[in-house]
XYZ file of C-alpha atoms in Angstrom:
694
model
C 0.012 -0.019 -0.058
C 1.193 3.418 -0.810
C 2.442 5.323 2.312
C 0.191 8.390 2.971
C 2.942 10.423 4.305
C 5.021 9.777 1.065
C 1.946 10.498 -1.024
C 1.465 13.826 0.510
C 5.102 14.759 0.124
C 4.979 13.837 -3.567
C 1.867 16.140 -4.088
C 3.515 18.975 -1.797
C 6.569 18.813 -4.153
C 4.515 18.809 -7.197
C 2.524 21.788 -6.189
C 5.592 23.682 -5.205
C 7.152 22.880 -8.520
C 4.009 24.058 -10.253
C 4.007 27.376 -8.295
C 7.623 28.058 -8.870
C 7.073 27.435 -12.694
C 4.950 30.542 -12.752
C 8.078 32.895 -11.929
C 7.991 35.782 -14.145
C 4.336 35.344 -14.872
C 2.714 36.193 -11.524
C 1.783 39.736 -12.226
C -1.460 38.789 -13.917
C -2.514 36.779 -11.165
C -2.005 39.756 -8.854
C -4.424 42.002 -11.192
C -6.880 39.209 -11.151
C -6.660 38.825 -7.274
C -7.158 42.571 -6.875
C -10.290 42.489 -8.861
C -11.521 39.360 -7.007
C -11.367 41.468 -3.787
C -13.049 44.539 -5.530
C -15.915 42.120 -6.759
C -16.160 40.732 -3.326
C -16.710 43.902 -1.871
C -19.461 44.956 -4.206
C -21.101 41.405 -3.824
C -21.427 41.866 0.105
C -25.072 42.083 1.323
C -24.089 44.444 4.102
C -21.565 47.292 4.195
C -18.618 46.314 6.164
C -18.037 48.001 9.636
C -14.714 49.639 10.519
C -14.261 46.644 12.704
C -14.615 44.093 10.067
C -12.379 46.409 7.536
C -9.743 46.661 10.238
C -9.680 42.735 10.580
C -9.439 42.551 6.681
C -6.455 44.961 6.848
C -4.547 42.789 9.353
C -5.287 39.854 7.278
C -3.791 41.435 4.443
C -0.526 42.374 6.287
C -0.262 38.859 7.752
C -0.630 37.413 4.190
C 2.090 39.528 2.865
C 4.317 38.660 5.811
C 3.642 35.053 5.256
C 4.257 35.472 1.660
C 7.663 36.871 2.343
C 8.459 34.192 4.834
C 7.500 31.419 2.495
C 8.651 33.062 -0.659
C 10.393 29.922 -1.962
C 7.320 27.592 -1.458
C 3.924 28.726 -1.044
C 4.437 32.520 -0.639
C 2.909 33.520 -4.035
C -0.509 32.026 -2.811
C -0.250 34.212 0.336
C 0.438 37.259 -1.659
C -2.535 36.790 -3.873
C -4.735 36.511 -0.931
C -3.379 39.524 0.564
C -3.944 41.512 -2.524
C -7.532 40.335 -2.859
C -8.030 41.808 0.736
C -6.454 44.864 -0.517
C -8.718 45.153 -3.490
C -11.596 45.063 -0.945
C -10.204 47.747 1.304
C -9.589 50.154 -1.608
C -13.195 49.670 -2.968
C -14.558 50.405 0.506
C -12.330 53.532 0.811
C -13.526 54.580 -2.587
C -17.033 54.154 -1.733
C -16.918 56.345 1.247
C -14.599 58.861 -0.429
C -17.289 59.988 -2.826
C -20.167 60.141 -0.543
C -22.381 63.141 -1.297
C -25.949 64.102 -0.251
C -28.751 62.308 -2.190
C -32.292 63.671 -2.391
C -34.628 61.673 -0.160
C -37.943 62.703 -1.787
C -39.374 64.042 -4.971
C -38.597 67.664 -5.429
C -40.332 70.204 -7.548
C -39.331 73.942 -7.567
C -36.507 76.178 -8.555
C -33.258 74.557 -9.696
C -30.118 76.517 -10.189
C -26.508 75.372 -11.112
C -23.615 75.395 -13.343
C -23.543 73.316 -16.518
C -20.564 70.815 -16.483
C -21.928 68.379 -18.998
C -24.157 68.308 -21.876
C -25.492 65.032 -23.553
C -28.620 63.192 -24.452
C -30.811 60.868 -23.006
C -32.124 57.511 -24.284
C -35.138 59.332 -25.369
C -33.047 61.717 -27.300
C -33.549 64.873 -25.147
C -31.152 67.226 -24.225
C -29.618 66.520 -20.730
C -27.723 68.856 -18.461
C -25.512 67.779 -15.480
C -25.064 70.635 -13.138
C -22.910 71.282 -10.121
C -22.909 74.186 -7.555
C -26.479 73.392 -7.143
C -29.108 75.480 -5.409
C -32.489 74.160 -4.667
C -35.369 76.204 -3.073
C -35.615 75.872 0.616
C -32.848 73.356 0.898
C -29.647 73.732 2.951
C -26.259 73.416 1.364
C -25.429 70.219 3.327
C -28.527 68.588 2.139
C -28.177 69.664 -1.450
C -26.776 67.276 -3.935
C -23.326 67.785 -5.328
C -24.510 67.114 -8.957
C -27.842 66.827 -10.504
C -28.968 65.940 -13.945
C -31.705 67.495 -15.749
C -33.566 66.671 -19.101
C -34.838 69.379 -21.157
C -38.399 68.525 -22.251
C -40.290 70.778 -24.675
C -39.000 73.972 -26.612
C -36.092 75.840 -25.134
C -35.981 79.138 -26.945
C -34.086 81.000 -24.318
C -30.940 79.046 -23.878
C -28.145 77.655 -25.927
C -26.597 75.523 -23.452
C -22.769 75.500 -22.908
C -20.484 74.453 -20.387
C -19.717 76.814 -17.478
C -23.009 78.706 -17.922
C -25.079 78.961 -14.722
C -28.722 78.365 -15.549
C -32.066 78.312 -13.600
C -35.255 76.457 -14.292
C -38.339 74.972 -12.740
C -38.294 71.267 -12.650
C -38.643 67.939 -11.037
C -35.985 65.992 -9.228
C -36.102 62.617 -7.704
C -33.347 60.338 -5.996
C -31.796 58.085 -8.684
C -33.807 54.749 -9.237
C -32.786 51.511 -8.343
C -32.671 48.473 -10.629
C -35.743 47.859 -12.908
C -35.660 44.354 -11.753
C -34.123 42.450 -8.774
C -30.325 41.718 -9.924
C -30.157 44.159 -12.728
C -28.299 47.262 -13.309
C -28.079 49.418 -10.342
C -28.430 53.036 -11.435
C -28.160 54.160 -7.531
C -24.887 52.595 -7.251
C -23.719 54.060 -10.515
C -24.964 57.573 -9.495
C -23.204 57.274 -6.041
C -19.920 56.933 -7.550
C -20.508 60.055 -9.735
C -21.838 61.880 -6.657
C -25.003 62.410 -8.495
C -27.703 62.978 -5.756
C -30.888 63.715 -8.113
C -31.921 63.234 -11.700
C -35.185 64.735 -13.248
C -36.505 66.931 -15.887
C -38.299 70.267 -16.746
C -40.981 71.011 -19.186
C -40.489 74.811 -19.000
C -37.791 76.913 -20.579
C -34.444 77.033 -18.851
C -33.074 80.542 -18.432
C -29.442 81.813 -18.492
C -28.670 83.036 -14.835
C -25.099 84.002 -15.573
C -22.656 83.520 -18.634
C -19.665 81.323 -18.581
C -16.848 83.235 -16.557
C -14.228 81.108 -18.396
C -13.719 78.714 -15.344
C -14.535 75.696 -17.600
C -12.304 76.655 -20.594
C -11.494 72.918 -21.367
C -15.063 72.052 -21.734
C -15.879 75.335 -23.658
C -13.101 74.398 -25.970
C -14.573 70.806 -26.504
C -17.863 72.443 -27.264
C -16.352 74.858 -29.831
C -14.685 71.869 -31.460
C -17.792 69.885 -31.516
C -19.958 72.647 -33.054
C -17.248 73.403 -35.700
C -16.821 69.744 -36.747
C -20.789 69.369 -36.996
C -20.987 72.593 -39.040
C -17.870 71.938 -41.391
C -18.431 68.209 -42.044
C -22.159 68.487 -41.753
C -24.946 65.867 -41.577
C -24.696 62.906 -39.431
C -21.014 62.587 -40.384
C -20.437 65.833 -38.552
C -22.035 64.414 -35.452
C -19.848 61.233 -35.621
C -16.709 63.311 -36.206
C -17.650 65.383 -32.902
C -18.303 61.971 -31.058
C -14.818 60.659 -32.028
C -12.942 63.874 -31.453
C -14.432 65.249 -28.351
C -17.102 62.700 -27.143
C -19.978 64.973 -27.854
C -22.707 62.602 -29.225
C -25.441 65.324 -29.193
C -25.468 65.595 -33.124
C -26.252 61.825 -33.813
C -29.867 61.246 -34.179
C -31.667 57.996 -33.013
C -31.993 56.138 -36.168
C -28.247 56.386 -36.874
C -27.364 55.237 -33.373
C -29.727 52.178 -33.816
C -27.876 51.464 -37.063
C -24.482 51.652 -35.231
C -25.736 49.604 -32.363
C -27.246 46.791 -34.793
C -24.096 46.598 -36.783
C -21.899 46.497 -33.801
C -20.197 49.726 -34.583
C -21.208 51.698 -31.777
C -17.927 51.114 -30.005
C -16.427 53.435 -32.658
C -18.268 56.321 -30.884
C -16.748 55.673 -27.519
C -13.341 57.293 -27.065
C -11.733 54.161 -25.835
C -8.835 51.831 -26.423
C -9.229 51.872 -30.242
C -9.031 55.577 -30.731
C -6.434 56.252 -28.121
C -4.178 53.708 -29.402
C -4.786 54.657 -33.013
C -4.054 58.433 -32.205
C -1.075 57.607 -30.010
C 0.107 55.116 -32.503
C -0.350 57.508 -35.435
C 1.612 60.202 -33.454
C 4.359 57.653 -32.522
C 4.927 56.350 -36.052
C 4.906 59.722 -37.512
C 7.345 61.326 -35.151
C 9.578 57.915 -35.425
C 9.435 57.965 -39.221
C 10.263 61.515 -39.300
C 13.198 61.374 -37.147
C 14.366 58.175 -39.125
C 14.724 60.144 -42.360
C 17.348 62.329 -40.399
C 20.421 59.930 -40.585
C 22.533 61.826 -37.646
C 19.674 61.635 -35.428
C 18.627 58.033 -36.171
C 22.212 56.562 -35.805
C 23.123 58.272 -32.661
C 19.989 58.836 -30.519
C 17.118 56.560 -29.207
C 14.445 58.088 -31.628
C 11.941 55.279 -30.542
C 12.033 56.894 -27.001
C 11.660 60.464 -28.334
C 8.763 59.079 -30.254
C 7.026 57.745 -27.125
C 7.901 61.073 -25.220
C 5.772 62.921 -27.990
C 3.126 60.450 -28.281
C 2.495 60.493 -24.377
C 1.542 64.029 -23.947
C -0.577 63.854 -27.393
C -2.549 60.965 -25.669
C -2.785 63.116 -22.374
C -4.268 66.096 -24.510
C -6.513 63.766 -26.248
C -7.832 62.615 -22.769
C -8.420 65.984 -21.459
C -10.023 67.324 -24.684
C -12.487 64.183 -24.806
C -13.950 65.097 -21.493
C -12.036 62.380 -19.273
C -14.725 59.840 -19.256
C -13.974 56.569 -17.438
C -13.455 54.614 -20.580
C -11.026 57.124 -22.129
C -9.152 57.297 -18.679
C -8.849 53.562 -18.711
C -7.647 53.623 -22.342
C -5.145 56.435 -21.475
C -3.712 54.375 -18.691
C -3.302 51.596 -20.880
C -1.486 53.556 -23.633
C 0.678 55.313 -20.965
C 1.896 51.943 -19.549
C 2.615 50.702 -23.035
C 4.620 53.908 -23.874
C 6.391 53.679 -20.543
C 7.516 50.362 -21.464
C 8.991 51.527 -24.601
C 11.033 54.038 -22.630
C 12.196 51.406 -20.260
C 13.222 49.017 -23.171
C 10.433 46.640 -22.386
C 8.075 44.999 -24.898
C 4.881 47.457 -25.105
C 2.229 44.767 -25.523
C 2.588 41.945 -22.860
C 0.272 40.609 -20.281
C 2.488 42.459 -17.713
C 1.501 45.839 -19.273
C -2.266 44.916 -19.451
C -2.099 43.698 -15.674
C -0.273 47.034 -14.556
C -3.022 49.041 -16.471
C -5.902 47.054 -14.829
C -4.224 47.458 -11.272
C -4.105 51.127 -11.756
C -7.484 51.586 -13.100
C -9.049 49.421 -10.298
C -7.110 51.215 -7.520
C -8.183 54.440 -8.894
C -11.968 53.701 -9.728
C -12.875 50.236 -8.294
C -16.289 50.485 -9.547
C -15.275 50.352 -13.032
C -15.013 46.644 -12.689
C -18.810 46.425 -12.736
C -19.000 48.173 -16.077
C -19.063 46.840 -19.589
C -16.567 49.495 -20.682
C -13.827 48.080 -18.401
C -14.778 44.413 -19.077
C -14.767 44.837 -22.819
C -11.711 46.999 -23.077
C -9.547 44.661 -20.999
C -10.877 41.442 -22.730
C -10.278 42.878 -26.141
C -6.706 43.882 -25.065
C -5.889 40.794 -23.366
C -7.120 38.586 -26.132
C -5.166 40.504 -28.674
C -1.875 40.538 -26.716
C -2.144 36.650 -26.152
C -3.018 35.989 -30.093
C -0.298 38.326 -31.303
C 2.274 37.067 -28.960
C 1.580 33.611 -29.993
C 1.862 34.571 -33.571
C 5.040 36.374 -33.341
C 7.753 34.701 -35.503
C 5.136 32.432 -37.187
C 3.707 35.171 -39.634
C 4.862 35.802 -43.204
C 6.441 39.236 -43.913
C 4.249 41.578 -45.554
C 4.580 44.884 -47.282
C 4.316 47.767 -44.676
C 0.733 48.927 -45.920
C -0.691 45.246 -46.071
C 0.905 44.424 -42.774
C -0.861 47.435 -41.188
C -4.223 46.853 -42.694
C -3.893 42.959 -41.723
C -3.154 43.926 -38.159
C -6.200 46.020 -37.967
C -8.282 43.510 -39.582
C -7.037 40.787 -37.332
C -7.454 43.023 -34.214
C -11.028 43.600 -35.132
C -11.906 39.944 -35.309
C -10.157 38.970 -32.014
C -11.618 41.964 -30.435
C -15.084 41.198 -31.413
C -14.892 37.468 -30.298
C -13.450 38.424 -27.095
C -16.224 41.021 -26.114
C -19.289 39.266 -27.838
C -20.150 37.466 -24.561
C -19.675 40.421 -22.460
C -21.713 42.579 -24.810
C -24.523 40.004 -25.071
C -24.706 39.673 -21.172
C -24.943 43.543 -20.625
C -26.828 44.835 -23.889
C -29.072 41.517 -24.518
C -28.077 41.552 -28.178
C -25.404 40.552 -30.732
C -24.911 41.997 -34.007
C -24.742 38.897 -35.991
C -22.872 40.581 -38.859
C -20.758 42.787 -36.604
C -17.580 41.170 -37.830
C -18.413 42.106 -41.280
C -19.273 45.555 -40.418
C -15.983 46.075 -38.343
C -13.852 44.526 -41.167
C -15.329 47.152 -43.494
C -14.998 49.992 -41.164
C -12.265 49.676 -38.544
C -9.440 49.934 -41.157
C -11.039 52.986 -42.242
C -11.089 54.403 -38.708
C -7.479 53.475 -38.301
C -6.062 54.430 -41.586
C -8.109 57.284 -42.757
C -10.211 59.037 -40.008
C -8.192 59.103 -36.965
C -4.864 60.057 -38.961
C -6.668 63.004 -40.694
C -8.011 64.088 -37.378
C -4.629 64.489 -36.156
C -3.523 66.148 -39.183
C -6.566 68.735 -39.039
C -5.616 69.573 -35.376
C -2.093 70.156 -36.603
C -3.152 72.362 -39.491
C -6.237 74.171 -37.788
C -4.132 76.925 -36.196
C -3.058 77.880 -39.635
C -6.409 77.564 -41.255
C -5.260 74.675 -43.572
C -7.533 71.888 -42.047
C -10.100 71.886 -44.973
C -8.596 68.977 -46.840
C -8.132 66.914 -43.828
C -11.675 67.567 -42.904
C -12.795 66.497 -46.386
C -10.994 63.267 -46.059
C -12.414 62.808 -42.512
C -16.001 63.395 -44.074
C -15.622 60.650 -46.781
C -14.253 58.132 -44.218
C -17.081 58.572 -41.848
C -19.803 58.708 -44.625
C -18.435 55.184 -45.555
C -18.674 53.948 -41.982
C -22.254 55.253 -41.715
C -23.073 53.711 -45.040
C -21.855 50.279 -43.812
C -23.699 50.599 -40.585
C -26.875 51.236 -42.411
C -26.332 48.474 -44.829
C -25.401 45.803 -42.207
C -28.152 46.927 -39.962
C -30.747 46.379 -42.688
C -29.543 42.922 -43.471
C -32.162 40.081 -42.295
C -31.305 38.731 -38.956
C -28.632 41.432 -38.304
C -29.544 41.574 -34.730
C -29.921 38.715 -32.490
C -31.559 39.045 -29.215
C -30.181 37.244 -25.908
C -31.904 36.698 -22.801
C -30.025 37.870 -19.816
C -27.809 35.564 -17.718
C -27.624 35.269 -14.040
C -25.133 37.265 -12.223
C -22.687 34.582 -11.553
C -22.190 33.730 -15.167
C -20.004 36.526 -16.336
C -17.462 36.329 -13.249
C -17.247 32.555 -13.618
C -16.506 32.877 -17.629
C -13.929 35.588 -17.027
C -12.119 33.796 -14.325
C -11.966 30.486 -16.173
C -10.628 32.463 -19.402
C -8.042 34.287 -17.257
C -6.890 31.026 -15.857
C -6.510 29.491 -19.340
C -4.390 32.732 -20.250
C -2.371 33.247 -17.163
C -1.245 30.067 -15.954
C 1.907 28.421 -17.450
C 1.482 24.763 -18.112
C -0.964 22.184 -18.954
C -3.062 22.865 -15.904
C -4.198 26.122 -17.600
C -6.701 24.015 -19.394
C -8.583 23.630 -16.020
C -9.944 27.065 -16.658
C -12.184 25.424 -19.561
C -14.359 23.991 -16.922
C -15.804 27.071 -15.292
C -16.026 28.765 -18.839
C -18.146 25.840 -20.118
C -20.137 25.901 -16.818
C -20.852 29.497 -17.460
C -22.312 29.174 -20.737
C -24.338 26.178 -19.538
C -25.729 28.331 -16.752
C -26.606 31.041 -19.128
C -28.538 28.731 -21.322
C -30.374 27.283 -18.156
C -31.094 30.924 -16.421
C -34.839 31.064 -16.256
C -36.549 34.666 -16.543
C -38.728 35.745 -13.684
C -42.389 34.596 -14.132
C -43.760 37.985 -12.488
C -42.040 41.646 -12.770
C -43.563 44.601 -10.743
C -41.869 48.028 -11.301
C -40.692 50.091 -8.272
C -43.283 52.862 -9.220
C -46.094 50.342 -9.482
C -46.865 51.711 -12.918
C -45.992 48.356 -14.818
C -46.417 44.713 -14.369
C -45.152 42.024 -16.362
C -45.984 38.423 -16.598
C -44.557 35.515 -18.430
C -46.984 33.942 -20.878
C -46.805 31.189 -23.736
C -46.317 34.025 -26.252
C -43.753 35.815 -24.227
C -43.865 38.626 -21.370
C -47.174 40.397 -21.142
C -47.185 43.974 -20.031
C -49.945 45.575 -18.154
C -49.653 48.772 -20.111
C -48.909 49.893 -23.708
C -47.340 53.091 -22.531
C -45.805 54.459 -19.221
C -42.408 53.210 -17.636
C -41.211 52.875 -21.367
C -37.568 52.673 -19.753
C -38.474 49.724 -17.446
C -40.546 47.875 -20.144
C -37.625 48.185 -22.513
C -35.475 46.405 -20.003
C -37.596 43.767 -19.129
C -38.183 42.762 -22.598
C -34.405 43.162 -23.577
C -33.662 40.822 -20.683
C -36.288 38.384 -21.933
C -34.639 38.376 -25.297
C -37.616 39.879 -26.830
C -38.092 42.913 -29.142
C -38.495 46.256 -27.271
C -41.966 46.764 -28.382
C -44.171 47.701 -25.365
C -47.463 47.790 -27.286
C -47.039 44.363 -28.727
C -46.261 43.132 -25.090
C -49.390 44.804 -23.889
C -51.451 43.155 -26.326
C -50.418 39.785 -24.887
C -51.645 40.879 -21.558
C -55.141 41.522 -23.112
C -55.122 38.145 -24.990
C -54.217 36.032 -21.732
C -56.535 37.715 -19.319
C -58.449 34.345 -18.717
C -58.699 34.098 -14.979
C -59.894 36.132 -12.129
C -57.334 34.518 -9.663
C -54.240 36.104 -10.564
C -52.415 39.557 -10.283
C -54.463 42.623 -10.789
C -52.897 45.924 -11.898
C -55.022 49.160 -11.246
C -54.535 52.424 -12.840
C -56.543 55.367 -14.500
C -59.597 56.706 -13.579
C -61.998 54.973 -11.154
C -59.223 52.709 -9.950
C -60.141 53.573 -6.455
C -63.546 52.141 -6.986
C -62.215 48.845 -7.971
C -59.717 48.202 -5.141
C -62.036 46.270 -2.939
C -63.222 43.788 -5.662
C -59.780 43.322 -6.907
C -58.618 42.449 -3.400
C -61.404 39.913 -3.018
C -60.609 38.007 -6.216
C -56.762 38.142 -6.545
C -53.770 37.213 -4.669
C -52.126 40.562 -4.709
C -53.118 44.016 -6.344
C -50.570 46.541 -7.855
C -51.250 50.294 -8.230
C -49.543 53.250 -9.325
C -51.099 55.487 -6.542
C -51.779 55.103 -2.900
C -55.246 54.211 -2.829
C -57.336 53.010 0.374
C -57.237 49.041 0.432
C -59.155 46.816 2.895
C -57.351 44.949 5.637
C -55.588 41.801 4.753
C -55.025 42.726 1.125
C -51.583 42.546 -0.275
C -51.777 46.096 -1.966
C -48.521 47.213 -3.481
C -48.743 50.908 -3.915
C -45.780 53.352 -4.689
C -45.504 53.791 -0.978
C -45.043 50.111 -0.137
C -42.860 49.666 -3.148
C -40.264 52.257 -1.878
C -39.548 49.740 0.898
C -39.064 46.851 -1.611
C -38.135 48.239 -4.977
C -38.820 46.220 -8.169
C -40.330 42.835 -7.240
C -39.663 39.479 -9.143
C -41.551 36.190 -8.523
C -39.451 33.140 -10.050
C -40.777 30.198 -11.900
C -40.633 28.212 -8.528
C -42.512 30.809 -6.437
C -39.649 32.661 -4.856
C -40.381 36.209 -4.139
C -37.301 38.574 -4.627
C -36.929 42.412 -4.145
C -34.409 44.754 -5.437
C -33.694 45.767 -1.986
C -32.799 42.129 -1.211
C -30.252 41.896 -4.031
C -28.871 45.519 -3.410
C -28.316 44.771 0.287
C -27.625 47.333 2.942
C -25.109 49.579 1.073
C -24.359 53.287 1.254
C -26.027 54.040 -2.184
C -29.238 52.222 -1.113
C -31.754 54.483 0.441
C -33.140 53.563 3.941
C -36.675 52.081 3.548
C -39.571 51.171 5.880
C -40.433 47.738 6.842
C -41.697 45.665 3.749
C -44.969 43.906 3.856
C -45.382 40.209 3.842
C -45.032 39.163 0.068
C -45.885 35.561 0.593
C -49.264 35.612 -1.402
C -47.197 36.526 -4.566
C -45.864 32.970 -4.772
C -49.336 31.761 -5.654
C -49.563 33.912 -8.875
C -49.288 31.178 -11.353
C -52.047 32.141 -13.735
C -52.337 34.741 -16.318
C -52.642 38.521 -15.294
C -55.883 40.361 -15.114
C -56.211 44.091 -15.549
C -58.736 46.804 -15.540
C -57.566 49.898 -17.147
């Protein structure tokens, strides 16, 4: 028989050998461990107390000490655990450092503030983000640091520009929670932007004071966007403004739909593609120009000089673009790569990607939860792995052909790497996205971005006309491709939403396959396959109730039936998208009418005379949902807006479990305090088709 002690010794030796074989490849594991710590913090059901955080800090120090003591054996494992603890601590620190007042009630009255950002809402309304906010009868310590107001109706008295101080009469509310339990948490998103109120105005906004010049950079961005839109014209001008300075206000809704359906919307986000193309063009131009001067090329490190020029160019582009999180992340990645050149290191390695990820997560831990971070690093990591593996195995090609081939290959790799993430977040896949990108990304990389740099260099001399003309041709081609591909049959495939464990499981499995050196890397295939299996088996809730009480959705044999053809349109679109259905609220409302076959289900009351029907609805139904606080008899589960404030959106699963948004959000700083939730047990008996009386 085998000696157990000898067997344990052999296993220990093999494990130590496996760990030591990772020397020189451990930095990616550090970045992954840091991300795991950040993710663990955001998944906690309760905000950790100071005592708990102190204990975690001590555990991190102990892990680092053990890692140093066992550095020749299991020290790496201890360090990884310590880094995970550090990630959790930094995420907690970031959460409390951005704390700002949040409205606790619906506000209507005078709103005054300084414009710091102008964009458009999903309904194509102009939207202003204001700081230095003043609200009527509200003390400064209770006033939100930032608010966001959509401008509805005609605005004849204001041409919004950054730096202006404006006043209006409007509605503000606290940021809304998820549209369904486990969905995107806008309250958390707004918390990290210090945004304490969102709303709208239907009256004209007025200019209270002109721009004093404090926000000169934002004003420069606005002027450049207006100039590009005017000089290039049409939708190409709007796209040019988006690519140059991140201003999408000039792009209409149909164009945006075409770009999304063709999987080309990423060309509008100033991210890794744009930052890399711009920095790469500046780097290659400077290096190529210096190479033509023989005394300099032979005696001096012109490659490093080119990197030194490209770095401030990228930094200026970061500032000019508005400095969104996606652009900041892209700049950090480019800066790390340029720094590698200055240090005589390879620019594109997993080490550089890991360093960039660590910097981004240490600076903005909440970025881990966003699709921008996930898609950007998925694409970059995949390209580094594939191109590193191809090094030395590709034929030599002419310079122009090699560049175009590299762009095409990058598009295919990035599209494949980001497709699952995009499908999980946006519930759709552009089935011909590879074709659209193959036809468009080379144009963006070889024509549009280089000419944008040339136009910027020539504009002080008034010679940018030819460059802008070339940009217009390139952008017109991209828009034509997007419209053509979006118009193909089956261009857009709708995907049901996965459970919240699918993406972490898939990413960790893929990262293990990439980072681990040796045959054990293929262990990562198991969680990746399990993630797709879980995705396919994830059931959608049988019943959904919006947090406002204004909409109810129930699964039927024809798809989700909605209780109203209009109202809570944003919620309706999110529910239908998560079901993998077209975002047609009227069509979904028609299913409700067709399947109203029983008087023993769920009743939704709204409109005139709803109060008169409350008692009857309570007698014949398990639960009643209403969009107003009507009087209800004792013993009736009456879900009014006041009751729903304590629960948030509600879901009833296929097996009868009742889940609320407050339960999935947990007791966290960005979740408003709520009263005692009612007993929702009667909802588990809602099995039949819905009934409604409009």
